[in-house]
CSV table of C-alpha atoms in Angstrom, one decimal:
chain,number,residue,atom,x,y,z
A,1,MET,CA,24.9,-14.8,-50.0
A,2,ILE,CA,23.2,-15.8,-46.7
A,3,LEU,CA,18.7,-16.8,-45.8
A,4,VAL,CA,18.3,-16.0,-42.6
A,5,THR,CA,15.1,-17.0,-42.3
A,6,GLY,CA,12.2,-14.6,-40.1
A,7,GLY,CA,14.9,-11.9,-40.7
A,8,ALA,CA,12.4,-9.3,-39.8
A,9,GLY,CA,12.0,-10.2,-35.8
A,10,TYR,CA,13.5,-9.6,-33.1
A,11,ILE,CA,16.3,-11.5,-33.0
A,12,GLY,CA,16.5,-12.4,-36.9
A,13,SER,CA,17.0,-8.7,-37.4
A,14,HIS,CA,20.2,-7.9,-35.2
A,15,THR,CA,21.7,-11.3,-37.1
A,16,VAL,CA,20.8,-9.3,-40.1
A,17,ARG,CA,22.9,-6.4,-38.9
A,18,GLU,CA,26.1,-8.4,-38.0
A,19,LEU,CA,26.0,-10.4,-41.1
A,20,ARG,CA,26.3,-7.0,-42.9
A,21,LYS,CA,28.8,-5.6,-40.9
A,22,SER,CA,31.0,-9.3,-41.1
A,23,GLY,CA,30.9,-8.7,-44.8
A,24,PHE,CA,28.1,-11.4,-45.4
A,25,GLU,CA,25.1,-10.5,-47.7
A,26,PRO,CA,22.1,-11.4,-46.2
A,27,LEU,CA,19.0,-12.6,-47.9
A,28,ILE,CA,15.4,-11.9,-45.2
A,29,PHE,CA,12.9,-14.9,-46.1
A,30,ASP,CA,9.4,-13.7,-43.2
A,31,ASN,CA,5.1,-13.7,-43.8
A,32,PHE,CA,5.7,-10.2,-41.4
A,33,SER,CA,3.3,-12.4,-39.2
A,34,THR,CA,5.0,-10.5,-36.3
A,35,GLY,CA,8.3,-9.6,-37.9
A,36,HIS,CA,8.3,-5.3,-38.7
A,37,ARG,CA,9.0,-4.7,-42.5
A,38,ALA,CA,10.5,-1.4,-40.6
A,39,PHE,CA,12.8,-3.8,-39.5
A,40,VAL,CA,14.1,-5.1,-43.1
A,41,GLY,CA,15.4,-1.5,-45.0
A,42,ASP,CA,17.7,-2.0,-47.6
A,43,THR,CA,18.0,-5.5,-46.8
A,44,PRO,CA,16.5,-8.1,-50.1
A,45,CYS,CA,13.9,-9.5,-48.9
A,46,VAL,CA,11.3,-12.1,-49.7
A,47,GLU,CA,7.8,-11.5,-48.6
A,48,GLY,CA,6.9,-15.9,-47.6
A,49,ASP,CA,5.9,-18.9,-45.6
A,50,ILE,CA,8.3,-21.7,-44.6
A,51,ARG,CA,4.5,-23.7,-44.9
A,52,ASN,CA,4.3,-22.6,-48.3
A,53,PRO,CA,7.5,-24.7,-50.4
A,54,GLU,CA,5.8,-22.5,-53.0
A,55,ASP,CA,7.7,-19.4,-51.3
A,56,LEU,CA,11.0,-21.2,-50.5
A,57,THR,CA,11.5,-22.4,-54.3
A,58,VAL,CA,11.1,-18.0,-55.2
A,59,ALA,CA,14.2,-17.4,-52.8
A,60,PHE,CA,16.3,-20.4,-53.6
A,61,SER,CA,15.5,-20.5,-57.6
A,62,ARG,CA,16.0,-16.5,-57.3
A,63,TYR,CA,19.5,-15.5,-54.9
A,64,PRO,CA,23.0,-17.4,-54.7
A,65,ILE,CA,22.3,-18.8,-51.3
A,66,GLU,CA,24.9,-21.0,-49.7
A,67,GLY,CA,23.8,-20.7,-46.2
A,68,VAL,CA,20.4,-20.5,-44.1
A,69,MET,CA,20.2,-19.4,-40.4
A,70,HIS,CA,16.6,-20.3,-39.1
A,71,PHE,CA,14.2,-17.8,-36.8
A,72,ALA,CA,11.3,-18.6,-38.6
A,73,GLY,CA,8.9,-19.8,-36.2
A,74,LYS,CA,6.4,-20.1,-33.9
A,75,ALA,CA,8.2,-19.3,-30.0
A,76,LEU,CA,5.4,-18.8,-27.6
A,77,VAL,CA,5.8,-22.1,-24.1
A,78,GLY,CA,1.7,-20.2,-23.3
A,79,GLU,CA,0.4,-20.3,-26.8
A,80,SER,CA,1.9,-23.8,-28.1
A,81,HIS,CA,0.0,-25.4,-24.8
A,82,VAL,CA,-3.7,-24.0,-26.6
A,83,GLU,CA,-2.2,-24.1,-30.1
A,84,PRO,CA,0.3,-27.3,-30.3
A,85,GLU,CA,-1.2,-28.5,-34.2
A,86,LEU,CA,-0.1,-24.8,-35.3
A,87,TYR,CA,3.6,-25.3,-33.5
A,88,PHE,CA,4.1,-29.0,-34.6
A,89,GLU,CA,2.6,-27.5,-38.2
A,90,VAL,CA,5.3,-24.4,-38.6
A,91,ASN,CA,8.2,-25.3,-36.6
A,92,VAL,CA,8.4,-28.7,-37.5
A,93,THR,CA,6.8,-29.9,-40.6
A,94,GLY,CA,7.8,-25.6,-42.0
A,95,GLY,CA,11.3,-26.2,-41.2
A,96,CYS,CA,11.2,-29.6,-42.9
A,97,ASN,CA,9.8,-27.5,-45.7
A,98,LEU,CA,13.8,-25.7,-45.8
A,99,LEU,CA,15.7,-28.4,-45.3
A,100,GLU,CA,13.9,-30.0,-48.8
A,101,ALA,CA,14.5,-26.5,-50.3
A,102,MET,CA,18.0,-27.2,-49.9
A,103,ASN,CA,19.0,-30.4,-50.3
A,104,ARG,CA,17.6,-29.5,-53.8
A,105,THR,CA,19.4,-26.2,-54.3
A,106,GLY,CA,22.6,-28.3,-52.9
A,107,VAL,CA,22.2,-25.6,-49.8
A,108,LYS,CA,24.6,-27.5,-47.0
A,109,ARG,CA,25.2,-24.5,-43.9
A,110,PHE,CA,22.3,-24.5,-41.6
A,111,ILE,CA,21.9,-22.2,-38.1
A,112,PHE,CA,19.1,-23.3,-36.4
A,113,SER,CA,17.4,-20.7,-33.5
A,114,SER,CA,17.1,-23.4,-30.9
A,115,THR,CA,16.1,-22.7,-26.8
A,116,CYS,CA,17.0,-24.1,-24.1
A,117,ALA,CA,12.8,-24.9,-23.9
A,118,THR,CA,14.2,-28.9,-25.3
A,119,TYR,CA,15.5,-29.2,-21.5
A,120,GLY,CA,12.3,-28.9,-19.8
A,121,GLU,CA,13.4,-28.8,-16.1
A,122,PRO,CA,16.9,-30.0,-15.6
A,123,ALA,CA,17.6,-31.8,-12.6
A,124,THR,CA,21.0,-29.8,-12.4
A,125,VAL,CA,22.1,-26.1,-12.8
A,126,PRO,CA,24.5,-24.9,-14.8
A,127,ILE,CA,22.5,-26.9,-17.6
A,128,GLY,CA,25.2,-28.8,-20.4
A,129,GLU,CA,24.1,-29.5,-23.6
A,130,ASP,CA,24.5,-33.2,-23.0
A,131,THR,CA,21.9,-32.7,-20.6
A,132,PRO,CA,19.2,-34.9,-21.3
A,133,GLN,CA,15.9,-33.0,-23.3
A,134,GLN,CA,13.0,-33.5,-21.5
A,135,PRO,CA,10.7,-30.4,-23.1
A,136,ILE,CA,7.2,-29.9,-20.7
A,137,SER,CA,5.7,-27.5,-22.9
A,138,PRO,CA,4.5,-27.9,-26.8
A,139,TYR,CA,6.6,-25.1,-28.1
A,140,GLY,CA,9.9,-27.3,-26.6
A,141,GLU,CA,9.4,-30.7,-27.9
A,142,THR,CA,8.7,-28.6,-31.3
A,143,LYS,CA,12.2,-27.4,-31.1
A,144,LEU,CA,13.6,-30.9,-29.8
A,145,LYS,CA,12.3,-32.4,-33.3
A,146,PHE,CA,13.7,-29.8,-35.2
A,147,GLU,CA,17.1,-30.8,-34.1
A,148,GLN,CA,16.3,-34.4,-33.8
A,149,ALA,CA,15.7,-33.8,-38.3
A,150,LEU,CA,19.3,-31.3,-38.5
A,151,LYS,CA,20.4,-34.6,-37.7
A,152,HIS,CA,19.3,-37.1,-39.5
A,153,ALA,CA,19.9,-34.3,-43.0
A,154,HIS,CA,23.3,-34.4,-41.4
A,155,TYR,CA,23.8,-37.9,-41.9
A,156,THR,CA,21.5,-38.6,-45.2
A,157,ASP,CA,22.0,-35.9,-47.1
A,158,GLY,CA,25.2,-34.2,-45.5
A,159,LEU,CA,24.5,-31.0,-44.3
A,160,GLU,CA,26.4,-28.7,-41.7
A,161,TYR,CA,24.7,-27.5,-39.2
A,162,LEU,CA,24.9,-25.6,-35.4
A,163,SER,CA,21.7,-25.4,-32.8
A,164,LEU,CA,22.2,-22.8,-30.9
A,165,ARG,CA,20.1,-23.6,-27.8
A,166,TYR,CA,19.2,-19.5,-26.6
A,167,PHE,CA,18.7,-19.1,-23.3
A,168,ASN,CA,17.1,-15.1,-22.8
A,169,ALA,CA,17.6,-13.2,-25.6
A,170,ALA,CA,17.5,-9.5,-23.9
A,171,GLY,CA,18.0,-5.7,-24.9
A,172,ALA,CA,18.5,-3.9,-28.1
A,173,ASP,CA,20.8,-2.9,-30.9
A,174,ALA,CA,23.3,0.1,-29.5
A,175,ASP,CA,22.8,2.0,-32.5
A,176,GLY,CA,19.0,1.6,-32.5
A,177,GLY,CA,15.8,1.4,-34.6
A,178,ILE,CA,15.8,-2.1,-34.3
A,179,GLY,CA,14.5,-3.3,-30.3
A,180,GLU,CA,12.1,-5.8,-28.0
A,181,ASP,CA,8.4,-5.4,-30.4
A,182,HIS,CA,6.1,-8.1,-29.8
A,183,ALA,CA,2.5,-7.5,-30.6
A,184,VAL,CA,1.8,-10.5,-27.4
A,185,GLU,CA,4.6,-9.6,-25.1
A,186,THR,CA,5.6,-11.8,-22.6
A,187,HIS,CA,8.8,-11.6,-21.5
A,188,LEU,CA,10.1,-9.7,-17.9
A,189,ILE,CA,12.1,-6.6,-19.4
A,190,PRO,CA,9.6,-5.0,-21.9
A,191,LEU,CA,6.6,-5.5,-19.5
A,192,ILE,CA,8.7,-4.0,-16.0
A,193,PHE,CA,8.6,-1.0,-19.2
A,194,ASP,CA,5.4,-1.2,-19.8
A,195,ALA,CA,4.6,-0.6,-16.1
A,196,ALA,CA,7.4,2.0,-15.3
A,197,LEU,CA,5.8,4.0,-18.5
A,198,GLY,CA,2.0,3.3,-17.3
A,199,ARG,CA,1.1,2.0,-20.1
A,200,ARG,CA,0.6,-0.8,-17.7
A,201,LYS,CA,-0.5,-0.7,-14.0
A,202,ASP,CA,1.7,-2.7,-12.8
A,203,ILE,CA,4.1,-5.4,-13.2
A,204,ALA,CA,3.7,-9.0,-11.7
A,205,ILE,CA,6.1,-11.5,-10.2
A,206,LEU,CA,4.8,-14.9,-11.1
A,207,GLY,CA,5.5,-17.0,-7.8
A,208,THR,CA,7.6,-15.9,-4.7
A,209,ASP,CA,8.0,-19.6,-3.1
A,210,TYR,CA,10.9,-20.7,-5.6
A,211,PRO,CA,14.0,-23.3,-4.1
A,212,THR,CA,16.0,-20.1,-5.2
A,213,PRO,CA,17.4,-17.6,-3.1
A,214,ASP,CA,14.9,-14.5,-3.6
A,215,GLY,CA,12.2,-16.9,-3.8
A,216,THR,CA,11.9,-16.1,-7.3
A,217,CYS,CA,12.7,-18.1,-11.0
A,218,ILE,CA,16.1,-17.4,-11.7
A,219,ARG,CA,17.7,-16.8,-15.7
A,220,ASP,CA,20.3,-16.3,-17.3
A,221,TYR,CA,19.9,-13.7,-19.7
A,222,ILE,CA,22.4,-12.5,-22.6
A,223,HIS,CA,22.4,-9.8,-24.8
A,224,VAL,CA,20.7,-9.7,-28.7
A,225,THR,CA,23.7,-8.5,-29.9
A,226,ASP,CA,25.6,-11.0,-28.7
A,227,LEU,CA,23.5,-13.8,-29.5
A,228,ALA,CA,23.8,-12.3,-32.9
A,229,LYS,CA,27.5,-12.2,-33.3
A,230,ALA,CA,27.5,-15.7,-32.2
A,231,HIS,CA,25.1,-16.5,-35.2
A,232,VAL,CA,27.4,-14.9,-37.6
A,233,MET,CA,30.7,-16.6,-36.0
A,234,GLY,CA,29.0,-20.1,-36.7
A,235,MET,CA,28.3,-19.2,-40.3
A,236,GLN,CA,32.2,-18.4,-40.4
A,237,SER,CA,32.9,-21.5,-38.8
A,238,LEU,CA,31.3,-23.6,-41.1
A,239,ILE,CA,32.3,-22.0,-44.4
A,240,THR,CA,35.4,-22.3,-43.5
A,241,GLY,CA,35.2,-25.7,-42.6
A,242,GLY,CA,36.8,-25.5,-39.3
A,243,ILE,CA,33.7,-26.8,-37.1
A,244,GLN,CA,31.4,-30.1,-36.7
A,245,SER,CA,27.9,-30.2,-36.8
A,246,GLN,CA,25.9,-29.9,-32.8
A,247,ALA,CA,24.5,-28.1,-30.7
A,248,LEU,CA,25.5,-25.4,-28.8
A,249,ASN,CA,24.6,-23.5,-25.3
A,250,LEU,CA,24.5,-19.2,-25.5
A,251,GLY,CA,24.0,-18.2,-22.6
A,252,THR,CA,26.6,-16.1,-19.8
A,253,GLY,CA,26.8,-19.3,-17.4
A,254,LYS,CA,25.4,-16.3,-15.1
A,255,GLY,CA,21.5,-16.2,-13.6
A,256,CYS,CA,19.4,-13.3,-12.5
A,257,SER,CA,15.8,-13.4,-10.6
A,258,VAL,CA,13.3,-12.0,-11.6
A,259,ARG,CA,13.4,-9.7,-8.5
A,260,GLU,CA,16.9,-8.7,-9.3
A,261,VAL,CA,15.6,-7.9,-12.7
A,262,ILE,CA,12.9,-5.5,-11.2
A,263,GLU,CA,15.7,-3.9,-9.1
A,264,MET,CA,18.1,-2.8,-11.9
A,265,ALA,CA,14.9,-2.0,-14.3
A,266,LYS,CA,14.1,0.1,-11.1
A,267,LYS,CA,18.1,2.1,-10.9
A,268,ILE,CA,17.7,2.4,-14.9
A,269,THR,CA,15.0,3.8,-15.5
A,270,LYS,CA,14.5,6.0,-12.8
A,271,LYS,CA,11.2,5.2,-12.2
A,272,ALA,CA,8.9,3.8,-9.3
A,273,PHE,CA,6.0,1.3,-10.8
A,274,PRO,CA,3.8,-1.3,-8.6
A,275,VAL,CA,5.0,-4.4,-8.4
A,276,ARG,CA,2.5,-7.8,-7.9
A,277,GLU,CA,2.9,-10.7,-6.4
A,278,THR,CA,1.2,-13.6,-7.7
A,279,SER,CA,1.5,-17.8,-8.6
A,280,ARG,CA,3.0,-19.3,-10.2
A,281,ARG,CA,3.2,-19.7,-14.3
A,282,GLU,CA,2.8,-23.2,-15.1
A,283,GLY,CA,5.7,-24.6,-16.7
A,284,ASP,CA,8.0,-22.1,-15.0
A,285,PRO,CA,11.0,-24.2,-14.0
A,286,PRO,CA,12.7,-22.9,-11.3
A,287,MET,CA,16.0,-22.1,-13.0
A,288,LEU,CA,17.4,-22.2,-16.1
A,289,VAL,CA,21.1,-20.9,-16.1
A,290,ALA,CA,23.8,-22.2,-19.3
A,291,ALA,CA,27.3,-24.2,-18.9
A,292,VAL,CA,28.6,-22.0,-21.2
A,293,ASP,CA,32.1,-23.7,-22.3
A,294,ARG,CA,31.4,-25.2,-25.6
A,295,ALA,CA,31.0,-22.9,-26.5
A,296,LYS,CA,33.7,-20.7,-26.3
A,297,GLU,CA,36.3,-23.7,-27.1
A,298,VAL,CA,34.1,-24.4,-30.3
A,299,LEU,CA,33.3,-20.9,-31.9
A,300,GLY,CA,36.2,-18.7,-29.0
A,301,TRP,CA,32.4,-17.2,-28.1
A,302,THR,CA,31.6,-15.5,-25.0
A,303,ALA,CA,28.8,-13.5,-23.8
A,304,ALA,CA,30.8,-9.6,-24.4
A,305,THR,CA,28.2,-6.7,-23.5
A,306,SER,CA,25.4,-9.0,-21.0
A,307,ASP,CA,25.8,-7.2,-17.9
A,308,LEU,CA,22.0,-7.0,-16.7
A,309,ASP,CA,23.0,-3.7,-16.6
A,310,GLN,CA,23.9,-3.4,-19.9
A,311,ILE,CA,20.7,-5.5,-21.7
A,312,ILE,CA,18.6,-3.1,-19.1
A,313,ALA,CA,20.4,-0.2,-20.4
A,314,SER,CA,20.1,-0.8,-23.8
A,315,ALA,CA,16.7,-2.3,-24.2
A,316,TRP,CA,15.1,1.1,-21.6
A,317,THR,CA,16.8,3.2,-24.6
A,318,TRP,CA,14.9,1.2,-27.5
A,319,HIS,CA,11.7,1.0,-25.6
A,320,CYS,CA,11.0,4.7,-25.0
A,321,HIS,CA,12.6,5.7,-28.3
A,322,HIS,CA,10.1,3.2,-30.1
A,323,PHE,CA,6.9,3.5,-27.8
A,324,GLN,CA,7.1,7.7,-28.1
A,325,ASN,CA,7.1,7.3,-31.8
A,326,HIS,CA,4.5,5.3,-32.3
A,327,GLU,CA,1.7,6.5,-29.8
């Protein structure tokens, strides 16, 4: 059984589906602060908080856990600047509680949901795994601190792990039923859809003076299902023992600008919506694009469904269905 913390959230719920498709039995652990009970379905679930060791004891004592995928955490860059203590409490202390519970029960396989935010503003692009990690937000700092905790657990406790550093997760499950739905939405594509559906008055481009071809930020967008499959492949490799503990980037190796995403969304949605240009948002690097050779070499994984039109089409289908049924 694979414990999936944050398994009712966006990326966690997609990974639960991929685990089941691959023959694993997932167990969700979630406090539902941002996750959705509707995403759980018939998957076994323990409601609890990683900040509470007793909640983790319930999961590890009741179920035969052989590996952990850790998605639970705080993940808003802007919020992390306002509430840094909360981010360290959840992402670092909570994560260490999880490692302690694993060590007590002899569970040695771990997949960590990390982020390209640990790199900060890299000097060169594409960004390789050996790029210096110099985060510029408390969010990125907490993810880096926990990556470091994993290294120590590897050497002291024999933990075998992968830190998977995502670039920009997007899209939705092709079968429907789950997708991106955050109480506080900060991601570009769902914000565009809200403008297309009239749920917001416009979409803002935050900065048009970046040193990029069209002046807007460039990001590496990866389909959430591709991310989920990488987690499953990583766990399979840890179980078979054919992999060393390490960090891997998960991206496509290609970047799309904010303007390109907006234009593709107009094409897919067939909707006209106002676009407003405004000043830069603090802490947004001009360009974040992954070097992806290592994930291919180590896991045999590449992004298979992450063309921009595929991402936006799947997300648009989910967005229309979900919000029409909830309004």
